[in-house]
PDB file of C-alpha atoms and ligand atoms in Angstrom:
ATOM      1  CA  MET M   1     108.777 123.242 120.596  1.00  0.00           C
ATOM      2  CA  GLY M   2     107.665 119.705 119.612  1.00  0.00           C
ATOM      3  CA  PHE M   3     105.947 117.623 121.889  1.00  0.00           C
ATOM      4  CA  LEU M   4     108.794 114.853 121.821  1.00  0.00           C
ATOM      5  CA  ASP M   5     111.849 117.283 121.981  1.00  0.00           C
ATOM      6  CA  GLY M   6     114.776 114.611 123.366  1.00  0.00           C
ATOM      7  CA  ARG M   7     113.146 111.448 121.988  1.00  0.00           C
ATOM      8  CA  ARG M   8     114.956 109.102 120.830  1.00  0.00           C
ATOM      9  CA  VAL M   9     113.477 106.294 118.558  1.00  0.00           C
ATOM     10  CA  LEU M  10     114.374 103.392 116.179  1.00  0.00           C
ATOM     11  CA  ILE M  11     112.641 102.784 112.785  1.00  0.00           C
ATOM     12  CA  THR M  12     112.079  99.984 111.205  1.00  0.00           C
ATOM     13  CA  GLY M  13     110.426  98.955 108.457  1.00  0.00           C
ATOM     14  CA  VAL M  14     111.011 102.510 105.756  1.00  0.00           C
ATOM     15  CA  ALA M  15     111.584 100.734 102.223  1.00  0.00           C
ATOM     16  CA  SER M  16     110.408 104.631 100.742  1.00  0.00           C
ATOM     17  CA  TYR M  17     109.080 107.391 100.599  1.00  0.00           C
ATOM     18  CA  ARG M  18     105.927 105.878 101.240  1.00  0.00           C
ATOM     19  CA  SER M  19     106.723 103.222 103.186  1.00  0.00           C
ATOM     20  CA  LEU M  20     104.638 104.428 106.169  1.00  0.00           C
ATOM     21  CA  ALA M  21     107.544 104.003 108.737  1.00  0.00           C
ATOM     22  CA  TYR M  22     108.753 107.454 106.744  1.00  0.00           C
ATOM     23  CA  GLY M  23     105.331 109.223 107.513  1.00  0.00           C
ATOM     24  CA  ILE M  24     106.347 108.240 110.963  1.00  0.00           C
ATOM     25  CA  ALA M  25     110.154 109.161 111.129  1.00  0.00           C
ATOM     26  CA  LYS M  26     108.447 112.964 109.351  1.00  0.00           C
ATOM     27  CA  ALA M  27     105.735 112.883 112.629  1.00  0.00           C
ATOM     28  CA  MET M  28     108.038 112.521 114.795  1.00  0.00           C
ATOM     29  CA  TYR M  29     111.196 113.649 113.286  1.00  0.00           C
ATOM     30  CA  ARG M  30     109.062 117.346 113.011  1.00  0.00           C
ATOM     31  CA  GLU M  31     107.644 116.844 116.904  1.00  0.00           C
ATOM     32  CA  GLY M  32     111.747 117.031 118.276  1.00  0.00           C
ATOM     33  CA  ALA M  33     112.471 113.157 118.047  1.00  0.00           C
ATOM     34  CA  GLN M  34     115.753 112.782 117.324  1.00  0.00           C
ATOM     35  CA  LEU M  35     115.641 109.062 115.240  1.00  0.00           C
ATOM     36  CA  ALA M  36     117.781 105.831 114.310  1.00  0.00           C
ATOM     37  CA  PHE M  37     117.040 103.783 110.789  1.00  0.00           C
ATOM     38  CA  THR M  38     116.937  99.992 110.831  1.00  0.00           C
ATOM     39  CA  TYR M  39     117.208  98.163 106.889  1.00  0.00           C
ATOM     40  CA  GLN M  40     116.255  94.744 106.215  1.00  0.00           C
ATOM     41  CA  ASN M  41     119.487  93.992 103.051  1.00  0.00           C
ATOM     42  CA  ASN M  42     121.943  95.799 101.649  1.00  0.00           C
ATOM     43  CA  LYS M  43     118.961  96.616  98.773  1.00  0.00           C
ATOM     44  CA  LEU M  44     117.900  99.112 100.892  1.00  0.00           C
ATOM     45  CA  LYS M  45     120.995 100.148 102.396  1.00  0.00           C
ATOM     46  CA  ASP M  46     121.650 103.273 100.295  1.00  0.00           C
ATOM     47  CA  ARG M  47     117.658 104.354 100.064  1.00  0.00           C
ATOM     48  CA  VAL M  48     117.781 104.269 104.788  1.00  0.00           C
ATOM     49  CA  ARG M  49     121.151 106.331 104.392  1.00  0.00           C
ATOM     50  CA  LYS M  50     119.166 108.883 102.169  1.00  0.00           C
ATOM     51  CA  ILE M  51     115.979 108.661 103.633  1.00  0.00           C
ATOM     52  CA  ALA M  52     117.435 108.904 107.272  1.00  0.00           C
ATOM     53  CA  ASN M  53     120.278 111.799 106.382  1.00  0.00           C
ATOM     54  CA  ASP M  54     117.151 113.672 105.065  1.00  0.00           C
ATOM     55  CA  PHE M  55     115.114 113.131 109.012  1.00  0.00           C
ATOM     56  CA  GLY M  56     119.451 114.641 110.318  1.00  0.00           C
ATOM     57  CA  SER M  57     120.251 111.273 111.866  1.00  0.00           C
ATOM     58  CA  ASP M  58     123.408 109.205 110.555  1.00  0.00           C
ATOM     59  CA  ILE M  59     122.474 105.588 112.479  1.00  0.00           C
ATOM     60  CA  VAL M  60     121.422 103.556 110.063  1.00  0.00           C
ATOM     61  CA  LEU M  61     122.030  99.995 111.293  1.00  0.00           C
ATOM     62  CA  PRO M  62     121.316  96.410 109.301  1.00  0.00           C
ATOM     63  CA  CYS M  63     118.896  94.457 110.684  1.00  0.00           C
ATOM     64  CA  ASP M  64     116.927  91.163 109.367  1.00  0.00           C
ATOM     65  CA  VAL M  65     114.140  90.014 112.167  1.00  0.00           C
ATOM     66  CA  SER M  66     114.405  86.705 111.360  1.00  0.00           C
ATOM     67  CA  GLU M  67     117.414  86.507 112.585  1.00  0.00           C
ATOM     68  CA  ASP M  68     118.462  86.274 116.364  1.00  0.00           C
ATOM     69  CA  GLU M  69     121.800  87.146 115.835  1.00  0.00           C
ATOM     70  CA  SER M  70     121.085  90.491 113.667  1.00  0.00           C
ATOM     71  CA  ILE M  71     118.768  91.700 116.033  1.00  0.00           C
ATOM     72  CA  ASN M  72     121.468  91.288 119.055  1.00  0.00           C
ATOM     73  CA  ASP M  73     123.801  93.050 116.917  1.00  0.00           C
ATOM     74  CA  LEU M  74     121.566  96.259 116.460  1.00  0.00           C
ATOM     75  CA  PHE M  75     120.712  97.210 119.287  1.00  0.00           C
ATOM     76  CA  LEU M  76     124.559  96.022 120.298  1.00  0.00           C
ATOM     77  CA  HIS M  77     125.752  99.017 117.733  1.00  0.00           C
ATOM     78  CA  LEU M  78     122.659 101.372 118.939  1.00  0.00           C
ATOM     79  CA  SER M  79     124.084 101.390 122.234  1.00  0.00           C
ATOM     80  CA  LYS M  80     127.656 102.265 120.958  1.00  0.00           C
ATOM     81  CA  PHE M  81     124.584 105.455 119.648  1.00  0.00           C
ATOM     82  CA  TRP M  82     122.474 105.052 122.342  1.00  0.00           C
ATOM     83  CA  LEU M  83     123.181 104.057 125.697  1.00  0.00           C
ATOM     84  CA  LYS M  84     119.079 104.116 126.635  1.00  0.00           C
ATOM     85  CA  PHE M  85     116.385 105.450 124.307  1.00  0.00           C
ATOM     86  CA  ASP M  86     112.484 105.475 123.817  1.00  0.00           C
ATOM     87  CA  GLY M  87     111.018 103.317 121.882  1.00  0.00           C
ATOM     88  CA  PHE M  88     110.449 101.966 118.350  1.00  0.00           C
ATOM     89  CA  VAL M  89     108.249 101.570 115.562  1.00  0.00           C
ATOM     90  CA  HIS M  90     107.711  98.252 114.058  1.00  0.00           C
ATOM     91  CA  ALA M  91     106.383  98.361 110.931  1.00  0.00           C
ATOM     92  CA  ILE M  92     107.773  94.723 110.042  1.00  0.00           C
ATOM     93  CA  ALA M  93     105.240  92.644 108.538  1.00  0.00           C
ATOM     94  CA  TYR M  94     105.640  89.480 105.754  1.00  0.00           C
ATOM     95  CA  ALA M  95     103.188  86.790 103.976  1.00  0.00           C
ATOM     96  CA  SER M  96     105.049  85.457 100.994  1.00  0.00           C
ATOM     97  CA  ASN M  97     103.380  86.377  98.301  1.00  0.00           C
ATOM     98  CA  ASP M  98     101.604  82.888  96.930  1.00  0.00           C
ATOM     99  CA  GLN M  99     100.167  82.725 100.616  1.00  0.00           C
ATOM    100  CA  LEU M 100      97.833  86.659  99.738  1.00  0.00           C
ATOM    101  CA  ASN M 101      96.106  85.118  96.786  1.00  0.00           C
ATOM    102  CA  GLY M 102      93.480  82.981  96.158  1.00  0.00           C
ATOM    103  CA  ASP M 103      91.292  80.991  98.149  1.00  0.00           C
ATOM    104  CA  TYR M 104      92.179  81.146 101.714  1.00  0.00           C
ATOM    105  CA  VAL M 105      92.592  77.360 102.220  1.00  0.00           C
ATOM    106  CA  GLU M 106      94.069  76.454  99.164  1.00  0.00           C
ATOM    107  CA  SER M 107      96.770  78.849  99.653  1.00  0.00           C
ATOM    108  CA  ILE M 108      98.559  78.303 103.355  1.00  0.00           C
ATOM    109  CA  THR M 109     100.925  76.109 104.258  1.00  0.00           C
ATOM    110  CA  ARG M 110     102.930  75.423 106.561  1.00  0.00           C
ATOM    111  CA  GLU M 111     106.098  77.291 105.980  1.00  0.00           C
ATOM    112  CA  GLY M 112     104.052  80.313 104.935  1.00  0.00           C
ATOM    113  CA  PHE M 113     101.842  80.168 107.928  1.00  0.00           C
ATOM    114  CA  SER M 114     105.243  79.880 110.297  1.00  0.00           C
ATOM    115  CA  VAL M 115     106.380  82.770 108.302  1.00  0.00           C
ATOM    116  CA  ALA M 116     104.895  85.049 108.292  1.00  0.00           C
ATOM    117  CA  HIS M 117     103.947  84.791 112.237  1.00  0.00           C
ATOM    118  CA  ASN M 118     107.049  84.833 112.909  1.00  0.00           C
ATOM    119  CA  VAL M 119     108.437  87.855 111.080  1.00  0.00           C
ATOM    120  CA  THR M 120     105.030  89.647 111.617  1.00  0.00           C
ATOM    121  CA  SER M 121     103.943  88.581 114.898  1.00  0.00           C
ATOM    122  CA  TYR M 122     106.950  87.522 117.400  1.00  0.00           C
ATOM    123  CA  SER M 123     109.533  89.706 115.824  1.00  0.00           C
ATOM    124  CA  PHE M 124     108.022  92.191 117.538  1.00  0.00           C
ATOM    125  CA  VAL M 125     108.451  90.676 120.780  1.00  0.00           C
ATOM    126  CA  ALA M 126     111.708  89.413 119.550  1.00  0.00           C
ATOM    127  CA  LEU M 127     112.538  92.965 119.704  1.00  0.00           C
ATOM    128  CA  ALA M 128     111.279  94.541 122.572  1.00  0.00           C
ATOM    129  CA  LYS M 129     112.772  91.496 124.406  1.00  0.00           C
ATOM    130  CA  ALA M 130     116.208  92.259 122.824  1.00  0.00           C
ATOM    131  CA  CYS M 131     116.568  95.893 123.795  1.00  0.00           C
ATOM    132  CA  ARG M 132     114.752  96.043 127.088  1.00  0.00           C
ATOM    133  CA  ASN M 133     117.453  96.381 128.857  1.00  0.00           C
ATOM    134  CA  MET M 134     118.066 100.187 127.298  1.00  0.00           C
ATOM    135  CA  LEU M 135     114.384 101.601 126.987  1.00  0.00           C
ATOM    136  CA  SER M 136     113.958 104.309 129.644  1.00  0.00           C
ATOM    137  CA  THR M 137     110.558 103.579 132.201  1.00  0.00           C
ATOM    138  CA  CYS M 138     108.766 106.243 129.893  1.00  0.00           C
ATOM    139  CA  SER M 139     109.102 104.439 126.205  1.00  0.00           C
ATOM    140  CA  SER M 140     106.464 103.358 124.001  1.00  0.00           C
ATOM    141  CA  LEU M 141     106.785 100.337 121.183  1.00  0.00           C
ATOM    142  CA  VAL M 142     104.655 100.435 118.560  1.00  0.00           C
ATOM    143  CA  THR M 143     103.365  98.567 115.597  1.00  0.00           C
ATOM    144  CA  LEU M 144     100.599  98.220 112.691  1.00  0.00           C
ATOM    145  CA  THR M 145      97.909  96.160 111.167  1.00  0.00           C
ATOM    146  CA  TYR M 146      95.321  95.828 109.959  1.00  0.00           C
ATOM    147  CA  LEU M 147      91.675  94.828 110.474  1.00  0.00           C
ATOM    148  CA  GLY M 148      92.635  91.626 108.442  1.00  0.00           C
ATOM    149  CA  SER M 149      92.594  90.551 111.214  1.00  0.00           C
ATOM    150  CA  VAL M 150      89.467  90.805 113.281  1.00  0.00           C
ATOM    151  CA  ARG M 151      87.700  90.506 109.571  1.00  0.00           C
ATOM    152  CA  ALA M 152      88.362  87.887 106.728  1.00  0.00           C
ATOM    153  CA  ILE M 153      89.316  90.189 104.050  1.00  0.00           C
ATOM    154  CA  PRO M 154      89.445  88.418 100.576  1.00  0.00           C
ATOM    155  CA  ASN M 155      93.151  87.459  99.758  1.00  0.00           C
ATOM    156  CA  TYR M 156      94.495  88.864 102.832  1.00  0.00           C
ATOM    157  CA  ASN M 157      94.688  84.849 103.813  1.00  0.00           C
ATOM    158  CA  VAL M 158      96.869  84.230 106.435  1.00  0.00           C
ATOM    159  CA  MET M 159      98.543  87.658 107.279  1.00  0.00           C
ATOM    160  CA  GLY M 160      94.378  87.798 109.323  1.00  0.00           C
ATOM    161  CA  LEU M 161      95.975  85.062 111.493  1.00  0.00           C
ATOM    162  CA  ALA M 162      99.194  87.214 111.841  1.00  0.00           C
ATOM    163  CA  LYS M 163      98.287  90.361 112.618  1.00  0.00           C
ATOM    164  CA  ALA M 164      95.581  88.943 115.426  1.00  0.00           C
ATOM    165  CA  SER M 165      98.584  87.256 116.072  1.00  0.00           C
ATOM    166  CA  LEU M 166     100.537  90.333 116.873  1.00  0.00           C
ATOM    167  CA  GLU M 167      98.348  92.170 118.574  1.00  0.00           C
ATOM    168  CA  ALA M 168      97.565  90.449 120.882  1.00  0.00           C
ATOM    169  CA  ASN M 169     101.848  89.848 121.483  1.00  0.00           C
ATOM    170  CA  MET M 170     100.780  93.861 121.663  1.00  0.00           C
ATOM    171  CA  ARG M 171      98.079  93.317 124.278  1.00  0.00           C
ATOM    172  CA  TYR M 172     101.036  91.211 126.178  1.00  0.00           C
ATOM    173  CA  MET M 173     104.408  93.223 125.706  1.00  0.00           C
ATOM    174  CA  ALA M 174     101.514  96.378 127.876  1.00  0.00           C
ATOM    175  CA  ARG M 175     101.154  93.548 130.011  1.00  0.00           C
ATOM    176  CA  SER M 176     103.940  92.543 130.749  1.00  0.00           C
ATOM    177  CA  LEU M 177     105.844  95.874 130.152  1.00  0.00           C
ATOM    178  CA  GLY M 178     103.683  97.953 131.536  1.00  0.00           C
ATOM    179  CA  ALA M 179     105.508  98.675 134.780  1.00  0.00           C
ATOM    180  CA  GLU M 180     108.350  99.414 133.856  1.00  0.00           C
ATOM    181  CA  GLY M 181     107.038 102.184 132.134  1.00  0.00           C
ATOM    182  CA  ILE M 182     106.661 101.421 128.887  1.00  0.00           C
ATOM    183  CA  ARG M 183     103.813 101.610 126.729  1.00  0.00           C
ATOM    184  CA  VAL M 184     102.639  98.673 123.826  1.00  0.00           C
ATOM    185  CA  ASN M 185     100.159  99.876 120.970  1.00  0.00           C
ATOM    186  CA  ALA M 186      98.856  99.257 117.294  1.00  0.00           C
ATOM    187  CA  ILE M 187      97.767 101.100 115.450  1.00  0.00           C
ATOM    188  CA  SER M 188      95.517  99.762 112.270  1.00  0.00           C
ATOM    189  CA  SER M 189      96.163 101.284 109.602  1.00  0.00           C
ATOM    190  CA  GLY M 190      93.739 102.147 106.712  1.00  0.00           C
ATOM    191  CA  PRO M 191      95.318 100.812 103.056  1.00  0.00           C
ATOM    192  CA  VAL M 192      97.699 103.375 101.326  1.00  0.00           C
ATOM    193  CA  ARG M 193      99.258 102.440  99.137  1.00  0.00           C
ATOM    194  CA  THR M 194     103.047 101.193  98.970  1.00  0.00           C
ATOM    195  CA  LEU M 195     105.747  99.326  97.886  1.00  0.00           C
ATOM    196  CA  ALA M 196     103.855  96.149  99.699  1.00  0.00           C
ATOM    197  CA  ALA M 197     101.337  97.133  98.390  1.00  0.00           C
ATOM    198  CA  SER M 198     102.306  97.058  94.563  1.00  0.00           C
ATOM    199  CA  GLY M 199     102.646  93.937  95.151  1.00  0.00           C
ATOM    200  CA  ILE M 200      99.561  92.351  95.602  1.00  0.00           C
ATOM    201  CA  MET M 201      96.785  92.110  93.365  1.00  0.00           C
ATOM    202  CA  ASN M 202      93.394  93.598  93.334  1.00  0.00           C
ATOM    203  CA  PHE M 203      94.963  96.656  95.408  1.00  0.00           C
ATOM    204  CA  LYS M 204      92.982  99.645  93.210  1.00  0.00           C
ATOM    205  CA  GLN M 205      89.918  98.092  93.376  1.00  0.00           C
ATOM    206  CA  MET M 206      90.937  98.119  97.354  1.00  0.00           C
ATOM    207  CA  LEU M 207      91.143 101.140  97.579  1.00  0.00           C
ATOM    208  CA  SER M 208      88.477 102.914  96.096  1.00  0.00           C
ATOM    209  CA  TYR M 209      86.319 100.711  98.041  1.00  0.00           C
ATOM    210  CA  CYS M 210      87.556 101.837 100.774  1.00  0.00           C
ATOM    211  CA  LYS M 211      87.002 105.549  99.897  1.00  0.00           C
ATOM    212  CA  ASP M 212      84.168 104.946  98.680  1.00  0.00           C
ATOM    213  CA  LYS M 213      82.412 102.988 101.890  1.00  0.00           C
ATOM    214  CA  SER M 214      84.591 105.048 104.616  1.00  0.00           C
ATOM    215  CA  PRO M 215      82.649 107.850 107.031  1.00  0.00           C
ATOM    216  CA  MET M 216      85.182 110.037 105.359  1.00  0.00           C
ATOM    217  CA  CYS M 217      85.370 108.967 102.020  1.00  0.00           C
ATOM    218  CA  ARG M 218      88.927 108.365 101.302  1.00  0.00           C
ATOM    219  CA  ASN M 219      91.467 107.001 102.069  1.00  0.00           C
ATOM    220  CA  VAL M 220      94.344 107.863 104.774  1.00  0.00           C
ATOM    221  CA  THR M 221      97.738 109.028 104.104  1.00  0.00           C
ATOM    222  CA  ILE M 222     101.132 107.785 105.402  1.00  0.00           C
ATOM    223  CA  ASP M 223     101.272 111.313 107.522  1.00  0.00           C
ATOM    224  CA  GLU M 224      97.810 110.738 109.209  1.00  0.00           C
ATOM    225  CA  ILE M 225      98.903 107.260 110.039  1.00  0.00           C
ATOM    226  CA  GLY M 226     102.729 109.591 111.595  1.00  0.00           C
ATOM    227  CA  ASN M 227     100.966 111.354 113.195  1.00  0.00           C
ATOM    228  CA  VAL M 228      99.204 108.983 115.763  1.00  0.00           C
ATOM    229  CA  ALA M 229     102.508 107.172 116.052  1.00  0.00           C
ATOM    230  CA  ALA M 230     104.157 110.059 117.476  1.00  0.00           C
ATOM    231  CA  PHE M 231     101.430 111.140 119.930  1.00  0.00           C
ATOM    232  CA  LEU M 232     101.748 107.018 120.880  1.00  0.00           C
ATOM    233  CA  CYS M 233     105.741 108.098 121.217  1.00  0.00           C
ATOM    234  CA  SER M 234     104.648 110.728 123.633  1.00  0.00           C
ATOM    235  CA  ASP M 235     103.685 112.184 126.990  1.00  0.00           C
ATOM    236  CA  LEU M 236     100.167 112.922 124.938  1.00  0.00           C
ATOM    237  CA  SER M 237      99.463 109.613 125.124  1.00  0.00           C
ATOM    238  CA  SER M 238     101.467 108.596 129.440  1.00  0.00           C
ATOM    239  CA  GLY M 239      97.548 106.951 129.792  1.00  0.00           C
ATOM    240  CA  ILE M 240      97.307 103.971 126.659  1.00  0.00           C
ATOM    241  CA  THR M 241      98.164 100.816 126.597  1.00  0.00           C
ATOM    242  CA  GLY M 242      97.408  97.437 125.015  1.00  0.00           C
ATOM    243  CA  GLU M 243      95.086  99.704 122.288  1.00  0.00           C
ATOM    244  CA  VAL M 244      94.249  99.133 118.495  1.00  0.00           C
ATOM    245  CA  ILE M 245      93.419 102.345 117.340  1.00  0.00           C
ATOM    246  CA  TYR M 246      91.886 102.359 114.210  1.00  0.00           C
ATOM    247  CA  VAL M 247      92.926 104.752 111.186  1.00  0.00           C
ATOM    248  CA  ASP M 248      91.332 104.400 108.758  1.00  0.00           C
ATOM    249  CA  ALA M 249      88.892 106.720 107.846  1.00  0.00           C
ATOM    250  CA  GLY M 250      86.967 105.571 109.981  1.00  0.00           C
ATOM    251  CA  PHE M 251      86.100 101.857 106.838  1.00  0.00           C
ATOM    252  CA  SER M 252      86.310  99.902 110.217  1.00  0.00           C
ATOM    253  CA  VAL M 253      82.722 101.579 112.029  1.00  0.00           C
ATOM    254  CA  VAL M 254      80.696 100.925 108.811  1.00  0.00           C
TER     255      VAL M 254
HETATM  256  O1  0WE H   1     100.100  93.913 105.952  1.00  0.00           O
HETATM  257  C1  0WE H   1      99.873  94.832 104.445  1.00  0.00           C
HETATM  258  C2  0WE H   1     100.586  93.544 103.142  1.00  0.00           C
HETATM  259  C3  0WE H   1     101.925  93.247 103.819  1.00  0.00           C
HETATM  260  C4  0WE H   1     102.489  92.767 103.023  1.00  0.00           C
HETATM  261  C5  0WE H   1     102.540  92.978 101.790  1.00  0.00           C
HETATM  262  C6  0WE H   1     103.521  91.976 101.000  1.00  0.00           C
HETATM  263  C7  0WE H   1     104.196  92.125  99.863  1.00  0.00           C
HETATM  264  C8  0WE H   1     104.201  90.907  99.540  1.00  0.00           C
HETATM  265  C9  0WE H   1     103.551  91.043 103.519  1.00  0.00           C
HETATM  266  N1  0WE H   1     103.633  89.810 102.751  1.00  0.00           N
HETATM  267  C10 0WE H   1     103.876  90.799 101.114  1.00  0.00           C
HETATM  268  N2  0WE H   1     104.730  90.054 100.710  1.00  0.00           N
HETATM  269  C11 0WE H   1     105.375  90.245  99.634  1.00  0.00           C
HETATM  270  O2  0WE H   1     105.343  89.290  98.491  1.00  0.00           O
HETATM  271  N3  0WE H   1      98.712  95.674 104.141  1.00  0.00           N
HETATM  272  C12 0WE H   1      97.742  96.030 104.962  1.00  0.00           C
HETATM  273  C13 0WE H   1      98.618  95.776 102.950  1.00  0.00           C
HETATM  274  C14 0WE H   1      97.302  94.924 101.642  1.00  0.00           C
HETATM  275  O3  0WE H   1      97.842  93.396 101.690  1.00  0.00           O
HETATM  276  C15 0WE H   1      96.935  93.480 101.126  1.00  0.00           C
HETATM  277  C16 0WE H   1      95.404  94.080 101.332  1.00  0.00           C
HETATM  278  C17 0WE H   1      95.910  95.161 102.540  1.00  0.00           C
HETATM  279  C18 0WE H   1      94.807  95.694 102.512  1.00  0.00           C
HETATM  280  C19 0WE H   1      96.741  92.012 100.566  1.00  0.00           C
HETATM  281  C20 0WE H   1      95.688  90.684 100.124  1.00  0.00           C
HETATM  282  C21 0WE H   1      94.062  92.181 100.643  1.00  0.00           C
HETATM  283  C22 0WE H   1      94.235  92.776 100.777  1.00  0.00           C
END
């Protein structure tokens, strides 16, 4: 008996075994959820298939969140497997690499701003808009954010603005969808060594700084993010919506 028995959840943003979305899928599978997965491009297709297979799923569908047509196709495809489902995990963010380096004012561009906000924030509500009529009355939508939304963190730059937008987006979605029994929340994760992080300057120093300064004197794991996401998709969190939950070993309070 798991606390997600019978729940159907769509997982986006799996890129490797280190992905936060992988930790989330693992925890949800353990608690009895049925899962479906999306992949961004053909390069990731086989890898996501293999990971889906680990979690007993053969529902693996393409989705490029920067295209409305791709999002609509995703849910058209998904409806062949599931007429209704109980939520999705949004684990997608992107800014071009030149935006995540050095002086903020110097590095930001109109195009960089636009892409970061489009892919990181708009995509969350775009997915919800496209599948609203497929979501059950006990649905939960979960996104991932980072402290850079509320603090000016070196090099995070335009991603900080995009995450601030994502968090506001999450609150407006919670307000819009609440009456339909759809809850919407964000997990603010501490830094984790993932594929997305591997391209980032000084990321190692970032990890060790957070480890040294956080109340728990360590970094967080994808399993810890996964457990909170599973909780947020379950009835255990039935009274929580519009919330940013920090899973960061306490770093943000010191
Ligand atoms: O949100 C993120 C990173 C997301 C991300 C990562 C990349 C790397 C490759 C978005 N876009 C790209 N674009 C690429 O080309 N994090 C919370 C991880 C992160 O990224 C940072 C951090 C932390 C922490 C960037 C600068 C400073 C700290």
